[in-house]
mmCIF file of C-alpha atoms in Angstrom:
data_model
loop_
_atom_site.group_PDB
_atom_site.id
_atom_site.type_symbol
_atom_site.label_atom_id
_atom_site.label_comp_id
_atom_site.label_asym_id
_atom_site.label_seq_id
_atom_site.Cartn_x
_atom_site.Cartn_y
_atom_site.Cartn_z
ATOM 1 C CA UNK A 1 -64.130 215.771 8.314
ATOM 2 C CA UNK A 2 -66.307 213.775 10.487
ATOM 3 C CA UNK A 3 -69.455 215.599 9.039
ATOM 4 C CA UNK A 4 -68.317 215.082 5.267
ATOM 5 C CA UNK A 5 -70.291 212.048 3.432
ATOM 6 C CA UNK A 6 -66.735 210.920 2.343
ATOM 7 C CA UNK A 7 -65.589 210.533 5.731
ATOM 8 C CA UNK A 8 -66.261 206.623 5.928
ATOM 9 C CA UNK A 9 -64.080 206.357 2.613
ATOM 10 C CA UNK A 10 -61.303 207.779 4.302
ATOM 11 C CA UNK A 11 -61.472 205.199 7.643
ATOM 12 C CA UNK A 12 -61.540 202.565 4.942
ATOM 13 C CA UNK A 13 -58.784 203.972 2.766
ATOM 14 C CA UNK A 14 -56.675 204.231 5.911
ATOM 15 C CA UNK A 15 -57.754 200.519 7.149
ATOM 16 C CA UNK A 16 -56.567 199.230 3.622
ATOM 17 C CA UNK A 17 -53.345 200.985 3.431
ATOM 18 C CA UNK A 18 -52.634 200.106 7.490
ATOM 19 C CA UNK A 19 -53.633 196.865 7.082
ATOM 20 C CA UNK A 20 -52.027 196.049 3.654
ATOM 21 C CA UNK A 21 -48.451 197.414 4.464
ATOM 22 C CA UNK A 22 -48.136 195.140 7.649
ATOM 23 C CA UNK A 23 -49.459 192.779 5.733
ATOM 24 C CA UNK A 24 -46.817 192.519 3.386
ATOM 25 C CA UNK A 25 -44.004 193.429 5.712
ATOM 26 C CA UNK A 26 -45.027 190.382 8.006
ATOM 27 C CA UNK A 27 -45.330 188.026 5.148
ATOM 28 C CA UNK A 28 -41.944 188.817 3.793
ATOM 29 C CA UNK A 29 -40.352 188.799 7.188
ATOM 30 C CA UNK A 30 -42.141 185.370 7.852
ATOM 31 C CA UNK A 31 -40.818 184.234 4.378
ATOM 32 C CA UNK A 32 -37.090 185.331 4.911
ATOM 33 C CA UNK A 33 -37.229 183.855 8.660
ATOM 34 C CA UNK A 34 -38.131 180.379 6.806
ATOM 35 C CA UNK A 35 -36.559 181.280 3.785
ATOM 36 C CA UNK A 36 -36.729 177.352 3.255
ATOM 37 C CA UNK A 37 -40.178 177.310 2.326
ATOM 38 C CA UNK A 38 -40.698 180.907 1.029
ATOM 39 C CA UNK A 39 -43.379 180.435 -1.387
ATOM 40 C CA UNK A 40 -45.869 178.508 0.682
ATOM 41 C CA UNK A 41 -44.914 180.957 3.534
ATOM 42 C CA UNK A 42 -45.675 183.226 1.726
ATOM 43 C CA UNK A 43 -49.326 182.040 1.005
ATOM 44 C CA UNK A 44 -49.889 180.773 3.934
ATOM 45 C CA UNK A 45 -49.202 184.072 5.833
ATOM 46 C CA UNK A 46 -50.830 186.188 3.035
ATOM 47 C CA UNK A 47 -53.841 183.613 3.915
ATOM 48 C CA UNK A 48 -53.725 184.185 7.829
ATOM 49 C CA UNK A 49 -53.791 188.114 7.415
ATOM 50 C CA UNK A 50 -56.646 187.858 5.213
ATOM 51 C CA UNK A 51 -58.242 185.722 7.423
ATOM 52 C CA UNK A 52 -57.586 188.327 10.510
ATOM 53 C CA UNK A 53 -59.517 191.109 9.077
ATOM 54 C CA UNK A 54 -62.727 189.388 7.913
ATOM 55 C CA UNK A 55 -62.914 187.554 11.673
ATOM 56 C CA UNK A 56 -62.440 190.736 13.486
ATOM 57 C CA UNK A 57 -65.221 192.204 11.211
ATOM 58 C CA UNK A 58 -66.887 189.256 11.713
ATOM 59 C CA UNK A 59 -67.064 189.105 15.648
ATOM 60 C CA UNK A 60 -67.977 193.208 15.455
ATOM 61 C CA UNK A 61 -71.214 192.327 12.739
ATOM 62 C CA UNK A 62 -72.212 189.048 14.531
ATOM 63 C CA UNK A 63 -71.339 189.610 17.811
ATOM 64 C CA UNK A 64 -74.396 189.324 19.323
ATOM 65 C CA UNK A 65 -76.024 186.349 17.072
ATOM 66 C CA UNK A 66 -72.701 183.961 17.812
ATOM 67 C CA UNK A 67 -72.458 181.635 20.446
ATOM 68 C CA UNK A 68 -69.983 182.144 23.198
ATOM 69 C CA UNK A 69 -67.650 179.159 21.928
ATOM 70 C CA UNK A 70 -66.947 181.350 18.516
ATOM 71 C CA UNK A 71 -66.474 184.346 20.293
ATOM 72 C CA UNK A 72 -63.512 183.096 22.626
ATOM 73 C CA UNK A 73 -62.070 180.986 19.558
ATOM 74 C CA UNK A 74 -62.297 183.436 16.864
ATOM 75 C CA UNK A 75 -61.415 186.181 19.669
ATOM 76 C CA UNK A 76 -58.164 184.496 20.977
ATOM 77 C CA UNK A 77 -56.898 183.211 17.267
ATOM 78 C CA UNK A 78 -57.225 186.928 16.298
ATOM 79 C CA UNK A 79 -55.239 188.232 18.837
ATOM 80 C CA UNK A 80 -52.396 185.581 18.455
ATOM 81 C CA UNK A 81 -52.591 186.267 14.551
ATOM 82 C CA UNK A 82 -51.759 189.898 15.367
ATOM 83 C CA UNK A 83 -48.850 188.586 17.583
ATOM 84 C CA UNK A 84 -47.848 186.878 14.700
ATOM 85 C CA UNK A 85 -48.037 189.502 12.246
ATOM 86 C CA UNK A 86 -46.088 191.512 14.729
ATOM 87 C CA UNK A 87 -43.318 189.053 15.096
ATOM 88 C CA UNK A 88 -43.491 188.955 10.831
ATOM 89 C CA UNK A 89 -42.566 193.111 10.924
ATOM 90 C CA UNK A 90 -40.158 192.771 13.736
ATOM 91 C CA UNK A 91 -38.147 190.102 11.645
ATOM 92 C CA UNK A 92 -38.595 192.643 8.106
ATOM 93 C CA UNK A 93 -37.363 196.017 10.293
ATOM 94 C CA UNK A 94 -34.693 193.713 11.873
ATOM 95 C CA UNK A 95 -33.319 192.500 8.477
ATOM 96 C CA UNK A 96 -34.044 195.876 6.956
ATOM 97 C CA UNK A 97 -31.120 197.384 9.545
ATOM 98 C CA UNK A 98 -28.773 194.384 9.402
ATOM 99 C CA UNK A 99 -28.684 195.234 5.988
ATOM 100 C CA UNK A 100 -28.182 198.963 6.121
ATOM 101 C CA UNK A 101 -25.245 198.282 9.033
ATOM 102 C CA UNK A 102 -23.870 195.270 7.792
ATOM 103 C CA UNK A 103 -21.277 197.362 5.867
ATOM 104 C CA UNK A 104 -20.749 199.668 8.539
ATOM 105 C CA UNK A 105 -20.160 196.937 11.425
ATOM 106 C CA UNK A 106 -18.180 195.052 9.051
ATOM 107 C CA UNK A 107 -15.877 198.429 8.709
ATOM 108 C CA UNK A 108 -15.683 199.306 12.168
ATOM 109 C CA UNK A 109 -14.765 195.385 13.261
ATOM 110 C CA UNK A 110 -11.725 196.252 11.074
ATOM 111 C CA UNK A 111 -11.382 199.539 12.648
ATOM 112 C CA UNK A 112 -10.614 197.836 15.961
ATOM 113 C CA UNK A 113 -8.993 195.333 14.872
ATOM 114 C CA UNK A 114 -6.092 197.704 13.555
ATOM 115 C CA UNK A 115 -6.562 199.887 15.942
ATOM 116 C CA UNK A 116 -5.737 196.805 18.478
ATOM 117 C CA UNK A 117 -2.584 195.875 16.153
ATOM 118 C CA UNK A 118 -1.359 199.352 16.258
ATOM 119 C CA UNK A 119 -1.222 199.453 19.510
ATOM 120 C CA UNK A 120 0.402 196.109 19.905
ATOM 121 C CA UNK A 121 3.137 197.164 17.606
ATOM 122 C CA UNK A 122 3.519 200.697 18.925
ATOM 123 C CA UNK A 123 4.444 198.371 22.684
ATOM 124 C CA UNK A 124 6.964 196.410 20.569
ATOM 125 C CA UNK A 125 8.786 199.452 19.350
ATOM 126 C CA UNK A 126 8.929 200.704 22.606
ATOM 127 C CA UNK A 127 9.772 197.818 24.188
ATOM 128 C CA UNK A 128 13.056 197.486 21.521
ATOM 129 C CA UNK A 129 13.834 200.935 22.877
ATOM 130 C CA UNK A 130 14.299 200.315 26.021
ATOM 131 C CA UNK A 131 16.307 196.852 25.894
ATOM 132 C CA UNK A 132 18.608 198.932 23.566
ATOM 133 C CA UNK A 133 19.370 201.305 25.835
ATOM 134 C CA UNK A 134 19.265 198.522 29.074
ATOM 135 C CA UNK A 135 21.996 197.014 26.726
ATOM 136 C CA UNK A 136 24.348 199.864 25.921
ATOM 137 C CA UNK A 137 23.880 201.359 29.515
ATOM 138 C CA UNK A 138 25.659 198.153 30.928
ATOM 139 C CA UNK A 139 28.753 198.050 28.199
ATOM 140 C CA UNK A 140 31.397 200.212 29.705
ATOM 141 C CA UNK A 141 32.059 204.096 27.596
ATOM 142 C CA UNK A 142 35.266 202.561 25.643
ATOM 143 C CA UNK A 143 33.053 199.469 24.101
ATOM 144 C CA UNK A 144 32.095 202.151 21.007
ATOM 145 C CA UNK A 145 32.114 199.432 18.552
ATOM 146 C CA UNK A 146 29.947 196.541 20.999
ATOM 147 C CA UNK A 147 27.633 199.749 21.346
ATOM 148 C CA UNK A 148 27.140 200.108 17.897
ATOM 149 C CA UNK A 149 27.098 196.548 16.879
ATOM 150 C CA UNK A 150 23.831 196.419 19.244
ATOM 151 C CA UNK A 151 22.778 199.424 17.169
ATOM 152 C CA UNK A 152 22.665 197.562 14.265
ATOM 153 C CA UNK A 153 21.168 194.633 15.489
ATOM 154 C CA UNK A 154 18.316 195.891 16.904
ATOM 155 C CA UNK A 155 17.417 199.322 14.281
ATOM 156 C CA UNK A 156 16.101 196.362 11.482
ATOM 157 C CA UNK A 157 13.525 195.517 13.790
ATOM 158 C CA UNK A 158 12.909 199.078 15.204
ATOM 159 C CA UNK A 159 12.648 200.098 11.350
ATOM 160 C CA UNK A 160 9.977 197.106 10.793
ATOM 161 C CA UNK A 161 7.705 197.686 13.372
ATOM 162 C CA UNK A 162 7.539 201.774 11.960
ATOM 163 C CA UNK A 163 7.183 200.367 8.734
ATOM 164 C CA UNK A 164 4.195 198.375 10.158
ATOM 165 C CA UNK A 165 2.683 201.213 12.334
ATOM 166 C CA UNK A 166 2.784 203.258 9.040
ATOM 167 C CA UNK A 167 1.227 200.514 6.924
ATOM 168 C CA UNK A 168 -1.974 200.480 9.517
ATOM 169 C CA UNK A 169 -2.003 203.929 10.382
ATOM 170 C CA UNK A 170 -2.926 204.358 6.611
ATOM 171 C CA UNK A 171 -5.443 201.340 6.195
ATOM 172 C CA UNK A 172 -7.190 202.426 9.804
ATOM 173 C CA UNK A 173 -7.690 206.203 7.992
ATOM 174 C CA UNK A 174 -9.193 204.315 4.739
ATOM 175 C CA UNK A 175 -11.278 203.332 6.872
ATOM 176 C CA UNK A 176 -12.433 206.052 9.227
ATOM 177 C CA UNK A 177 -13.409 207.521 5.624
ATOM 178 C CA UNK A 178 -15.452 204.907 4.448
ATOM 179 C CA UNK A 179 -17.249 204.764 7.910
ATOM 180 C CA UNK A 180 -18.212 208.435 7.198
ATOM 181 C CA UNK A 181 -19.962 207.653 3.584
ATOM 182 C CA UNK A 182 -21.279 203.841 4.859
ATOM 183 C CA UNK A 183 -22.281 205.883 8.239
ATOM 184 C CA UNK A 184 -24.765 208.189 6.914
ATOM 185 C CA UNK A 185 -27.621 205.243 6.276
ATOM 186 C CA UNK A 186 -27.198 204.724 10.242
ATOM 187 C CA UNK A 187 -26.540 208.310 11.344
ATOM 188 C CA UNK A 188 -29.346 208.900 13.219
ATOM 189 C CA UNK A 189 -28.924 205.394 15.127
ATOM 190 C CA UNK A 190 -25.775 206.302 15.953
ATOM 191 C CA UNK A 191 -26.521 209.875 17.242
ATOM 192 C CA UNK A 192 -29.493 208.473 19.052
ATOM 193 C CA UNK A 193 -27.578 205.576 20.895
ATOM 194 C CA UNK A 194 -24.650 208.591 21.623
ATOM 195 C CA UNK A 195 -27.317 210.311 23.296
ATOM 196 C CA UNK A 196 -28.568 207.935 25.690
ATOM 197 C CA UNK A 197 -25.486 206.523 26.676
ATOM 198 C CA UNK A 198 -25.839 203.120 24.480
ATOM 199 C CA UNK A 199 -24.836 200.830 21.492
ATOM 200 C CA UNK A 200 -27.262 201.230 18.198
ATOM 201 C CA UNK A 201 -28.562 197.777 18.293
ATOM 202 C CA UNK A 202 -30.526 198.700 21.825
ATOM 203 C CA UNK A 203 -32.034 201.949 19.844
ATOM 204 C CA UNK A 204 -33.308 200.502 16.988
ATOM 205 C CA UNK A 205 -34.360 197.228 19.061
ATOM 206 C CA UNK A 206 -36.669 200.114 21.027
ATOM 207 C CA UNK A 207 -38.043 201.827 18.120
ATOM 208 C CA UNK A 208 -38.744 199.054 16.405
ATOM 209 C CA UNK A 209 -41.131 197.487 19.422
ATOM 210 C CA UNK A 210 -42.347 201.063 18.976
ATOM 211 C CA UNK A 211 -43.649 200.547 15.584
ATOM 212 C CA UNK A 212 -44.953 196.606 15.514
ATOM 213 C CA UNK A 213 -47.135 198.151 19.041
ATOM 214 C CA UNK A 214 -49.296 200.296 16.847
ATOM 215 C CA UNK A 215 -48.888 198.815 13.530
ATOM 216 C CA UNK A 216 -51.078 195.839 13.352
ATOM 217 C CA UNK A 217 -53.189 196.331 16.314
ATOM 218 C CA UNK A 218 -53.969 199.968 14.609
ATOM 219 C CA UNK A 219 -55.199 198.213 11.412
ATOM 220 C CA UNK A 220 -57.421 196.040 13.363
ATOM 221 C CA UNK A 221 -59.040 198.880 14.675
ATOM 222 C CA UNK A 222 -59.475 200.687 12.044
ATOM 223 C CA UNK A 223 -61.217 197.568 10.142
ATOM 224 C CA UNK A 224 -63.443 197.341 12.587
ATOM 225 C CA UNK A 225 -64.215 201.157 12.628
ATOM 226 C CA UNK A 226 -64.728 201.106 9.166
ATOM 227 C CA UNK A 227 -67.061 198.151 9.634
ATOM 228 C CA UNK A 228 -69.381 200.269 12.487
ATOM 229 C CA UNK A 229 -69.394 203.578 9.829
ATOM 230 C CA UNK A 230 -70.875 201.401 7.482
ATOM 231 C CA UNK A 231 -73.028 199.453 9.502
ATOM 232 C CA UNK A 232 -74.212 203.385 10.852
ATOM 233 C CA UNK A 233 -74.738 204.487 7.516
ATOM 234 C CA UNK A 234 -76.441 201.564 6.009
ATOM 235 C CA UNK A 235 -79.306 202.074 9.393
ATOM 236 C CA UNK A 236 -79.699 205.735 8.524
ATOM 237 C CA UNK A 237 -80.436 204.859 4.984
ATOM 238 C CA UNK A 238 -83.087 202.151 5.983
ATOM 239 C CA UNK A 239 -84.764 204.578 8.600
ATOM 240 C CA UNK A 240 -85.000 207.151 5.833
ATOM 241 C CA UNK A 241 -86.279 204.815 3.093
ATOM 242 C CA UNK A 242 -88.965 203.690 6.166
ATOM 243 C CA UNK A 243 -90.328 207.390 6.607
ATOM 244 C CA UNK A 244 -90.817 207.968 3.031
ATOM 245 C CA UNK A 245 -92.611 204.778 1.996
ATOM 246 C CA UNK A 246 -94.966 205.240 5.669
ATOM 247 C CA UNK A 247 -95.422 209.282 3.908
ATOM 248 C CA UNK A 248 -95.941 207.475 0.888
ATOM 249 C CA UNK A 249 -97.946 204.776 1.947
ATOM 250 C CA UNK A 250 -100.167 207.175 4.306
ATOM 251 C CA UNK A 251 -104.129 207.560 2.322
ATOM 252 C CA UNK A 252 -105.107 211.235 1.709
ATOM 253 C CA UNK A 253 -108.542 212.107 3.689
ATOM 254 C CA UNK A 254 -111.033 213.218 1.467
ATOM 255 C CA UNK A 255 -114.152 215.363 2.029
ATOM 256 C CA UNK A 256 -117.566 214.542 1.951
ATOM 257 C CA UNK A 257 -119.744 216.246 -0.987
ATOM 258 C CA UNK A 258 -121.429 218.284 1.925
ATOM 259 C CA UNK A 259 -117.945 219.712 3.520
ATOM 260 C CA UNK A 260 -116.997 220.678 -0.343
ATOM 261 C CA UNK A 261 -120.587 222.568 -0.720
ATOM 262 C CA UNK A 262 -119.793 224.133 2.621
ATOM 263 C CA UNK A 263 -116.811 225.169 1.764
ATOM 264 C CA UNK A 264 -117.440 226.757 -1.315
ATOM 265 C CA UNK A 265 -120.724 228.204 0.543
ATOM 266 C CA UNK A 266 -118.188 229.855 2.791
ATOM 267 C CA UNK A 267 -116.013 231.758 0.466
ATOM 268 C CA UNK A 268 -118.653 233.185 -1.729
ATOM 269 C CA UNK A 269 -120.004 233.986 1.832
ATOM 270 C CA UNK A 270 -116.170 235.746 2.410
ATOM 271 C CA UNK A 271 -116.503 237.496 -0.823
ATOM 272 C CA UNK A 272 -119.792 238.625 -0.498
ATOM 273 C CA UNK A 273 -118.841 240.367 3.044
ATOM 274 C CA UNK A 274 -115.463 242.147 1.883
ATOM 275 C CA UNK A 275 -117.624 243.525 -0.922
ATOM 276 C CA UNK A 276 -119.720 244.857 1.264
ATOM 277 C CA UNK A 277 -117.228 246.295 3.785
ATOM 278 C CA UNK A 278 -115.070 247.932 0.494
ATOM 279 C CA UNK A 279 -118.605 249.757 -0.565
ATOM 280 C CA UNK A 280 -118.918 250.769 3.413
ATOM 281 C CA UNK A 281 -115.487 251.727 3.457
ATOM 282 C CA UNK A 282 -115.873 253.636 0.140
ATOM 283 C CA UNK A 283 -119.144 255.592 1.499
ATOM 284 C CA UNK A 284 -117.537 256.333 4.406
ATOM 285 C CA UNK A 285 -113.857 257.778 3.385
ATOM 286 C CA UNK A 286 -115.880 259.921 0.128
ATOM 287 C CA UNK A 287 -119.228 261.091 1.544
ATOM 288 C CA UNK A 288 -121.301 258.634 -0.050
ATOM 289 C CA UNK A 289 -124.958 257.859 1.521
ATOM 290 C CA UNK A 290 -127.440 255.452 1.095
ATOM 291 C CA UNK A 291 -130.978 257.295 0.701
ATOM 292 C CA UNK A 292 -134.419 255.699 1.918
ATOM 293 C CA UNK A 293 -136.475 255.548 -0.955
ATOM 294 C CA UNK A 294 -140.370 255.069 -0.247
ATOM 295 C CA UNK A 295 -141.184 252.057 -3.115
ATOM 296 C CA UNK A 296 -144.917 250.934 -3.278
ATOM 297 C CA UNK A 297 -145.633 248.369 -0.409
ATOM 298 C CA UNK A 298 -146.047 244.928 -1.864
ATOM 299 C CA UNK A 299 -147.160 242.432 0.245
ATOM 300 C CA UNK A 300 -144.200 240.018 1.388
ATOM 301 C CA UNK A 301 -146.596 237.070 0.369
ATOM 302 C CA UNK A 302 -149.402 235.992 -1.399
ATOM 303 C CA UNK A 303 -151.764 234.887 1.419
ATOM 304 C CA UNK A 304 -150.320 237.628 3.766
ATOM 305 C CA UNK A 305 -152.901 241.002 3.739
ATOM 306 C CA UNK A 306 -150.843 243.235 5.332
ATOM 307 C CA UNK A 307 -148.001 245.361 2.941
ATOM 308 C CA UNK A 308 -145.328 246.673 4.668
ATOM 309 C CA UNK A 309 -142.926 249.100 3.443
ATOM 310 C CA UNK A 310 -139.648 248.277 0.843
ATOM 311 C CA UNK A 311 -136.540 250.681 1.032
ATOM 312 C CA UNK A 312 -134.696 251.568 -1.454
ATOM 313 C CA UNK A 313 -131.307 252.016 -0.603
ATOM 314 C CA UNK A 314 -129.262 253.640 -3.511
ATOM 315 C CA UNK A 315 -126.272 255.331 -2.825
ATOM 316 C CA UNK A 316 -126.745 259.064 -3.418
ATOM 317 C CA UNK A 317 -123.972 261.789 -5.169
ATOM 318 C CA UNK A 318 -121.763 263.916 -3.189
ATOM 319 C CA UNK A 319 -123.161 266.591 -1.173
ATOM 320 C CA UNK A 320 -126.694 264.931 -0.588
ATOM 321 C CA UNK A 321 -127.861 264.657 -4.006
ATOM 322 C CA UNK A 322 -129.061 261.909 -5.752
ATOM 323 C CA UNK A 323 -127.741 260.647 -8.731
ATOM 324 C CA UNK A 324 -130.225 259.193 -11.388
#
């Protein structure tokens, strides 16, 4: 993906989506923490996050052309704004699983709680028990009706405290079931904090610290990644523009009338001699021959007395003889 052209679209996509969604998580949890105020926290937080980006791009573009009290002022109020922003998402996950568990803690506080009066009740009854028999055991065999006067006086409250145990014991299975439906939002918590040996507000606690570690800091990076693409692709477009306006701008050498004459003075030159090497060629491959004809001698000049011989080379038939 690296080599497509769309590639830079994509870091910047990613930087906006990064950047936007802790964004608004850490406004709103800003804005429920001083729920108070929650309209001008919310612009003033919106504000701060906006402000984040565009210094961090600012300190990658201008790095260089700033002086060094900007860079450790703009560099530190960065880093504390992504603290911030951090804290902002902590407090949104935070009320996000209060939320989800407040049913569920609120059913299992009532869980214990019965479970604790059950217990409490199932001592009385046992406790009753044993005075009642304490009590008969000392009254001597023939003291039937002292025996079952006790009986009597202690089987009302016996009877109340089942009645009592029965009355939880049904309430504290209500509400096993409901934990099982209100349970599922927080399953995984709970199997997690099962696993390591530990309550579910320590699990989520430690994936939550998880997320706000590469959240924010993430989008940072990825603005200013998306800030060096384009600053890349801007220079390759300005070095290319440069090459073709120096090819543009570069004058054409032009000859001199002479070097056009000579040229032209060289291929009719070129012609001339591949004609003459195709006749050569010709006589040579079909037995053609150039015959010395004896024409009458001419002087070469006017003042010059002396003639000297002509040739006349024309090419005779096949087999020696000449064609007319």
């Amino acid at each position: 993906m690296e080599n497509s052209k769309y590639f830079i679209y994509w870091i910047g996509l990613s930087a906006l989506l990064i950047a936007g969604s802790a964004a608004a998580f850490s406004v709103y949890g800003l804005a429920k923490l001083f729920s108070g105020a929650f309209l001008s926290v919310v612009i003033m937080a919106g504000s701060l996050e906006l402000g984040k980006l565009v210094t961090a791009s600012f300190l990658y573009r201008y790095w260089n052309m700033i002086n060094w009290f900007q860079k450790v002022y703009m560099t530190i109020a960065t880093i504390v704004l992504v603290f911030i922003t951090s804290a902002g998402i902590f407090g949104y996950l935070s009320n996000a699983y209060q939320g989800a568990t407040l049913e569920f803690e609120k059913q299992s506080t009532e869980l214990l709680t019965i479970e604790e009066r059950i217990e409490q009740l199932e001592e009385d009854k046992f406790f009753l028990k044993e005075e009642l028999e304490v009590a008969i055991s000392e009254l001597p065999d023939n003291y039937i009706t002292a025996k079952r006067k006790l009986r009597e006086d202690y089987n009302p409250q016996i009877l109340q405290i089942n009645n009592e145990l029965l009355d939880y014991k049904k309430t504290r299975a209500d509400l096993e079931i409901g934990l099982v439906s209100t349970g599922v939002d927080v399953g995984p918590a709970i199997y997690l904090a099962r696993t390591f040996g530990t309550d579910i507000d320590t699990v989520v606690k430690f994936f939550i610290f998880i997320l706000i570690f590469v959240f924010d800091p993430l989008a940072v990076m990825l603005v200013i990644a998306y800030n060096q693409a384009l600053m890349d692709r801007n220079k390759q477009v300005r070095d290319d523009t440069s090459i073709i306006e120096k090819d543009a701008s570069t004058p054409v050498e032009e000859k001199t009338q002479q070097e056009h004459w000579k040229d032209i003075y060289s291929q009719d030159t070129l012609i001339e001699d591949n004609e003459r090497m195709d006749i050569i060629g010709q006589n040579g491959n079909d037995g053609l021959h150039y015959d010395e004809v004896d024409i009458p001698n001419e002087p070469l000049e006017e003042n010059d007395p002396t003639p000297r011989p002509k040739k006349d080379l024309t090419p005779a038939g096949r087999g020696g003889i000449r064609t007319q």
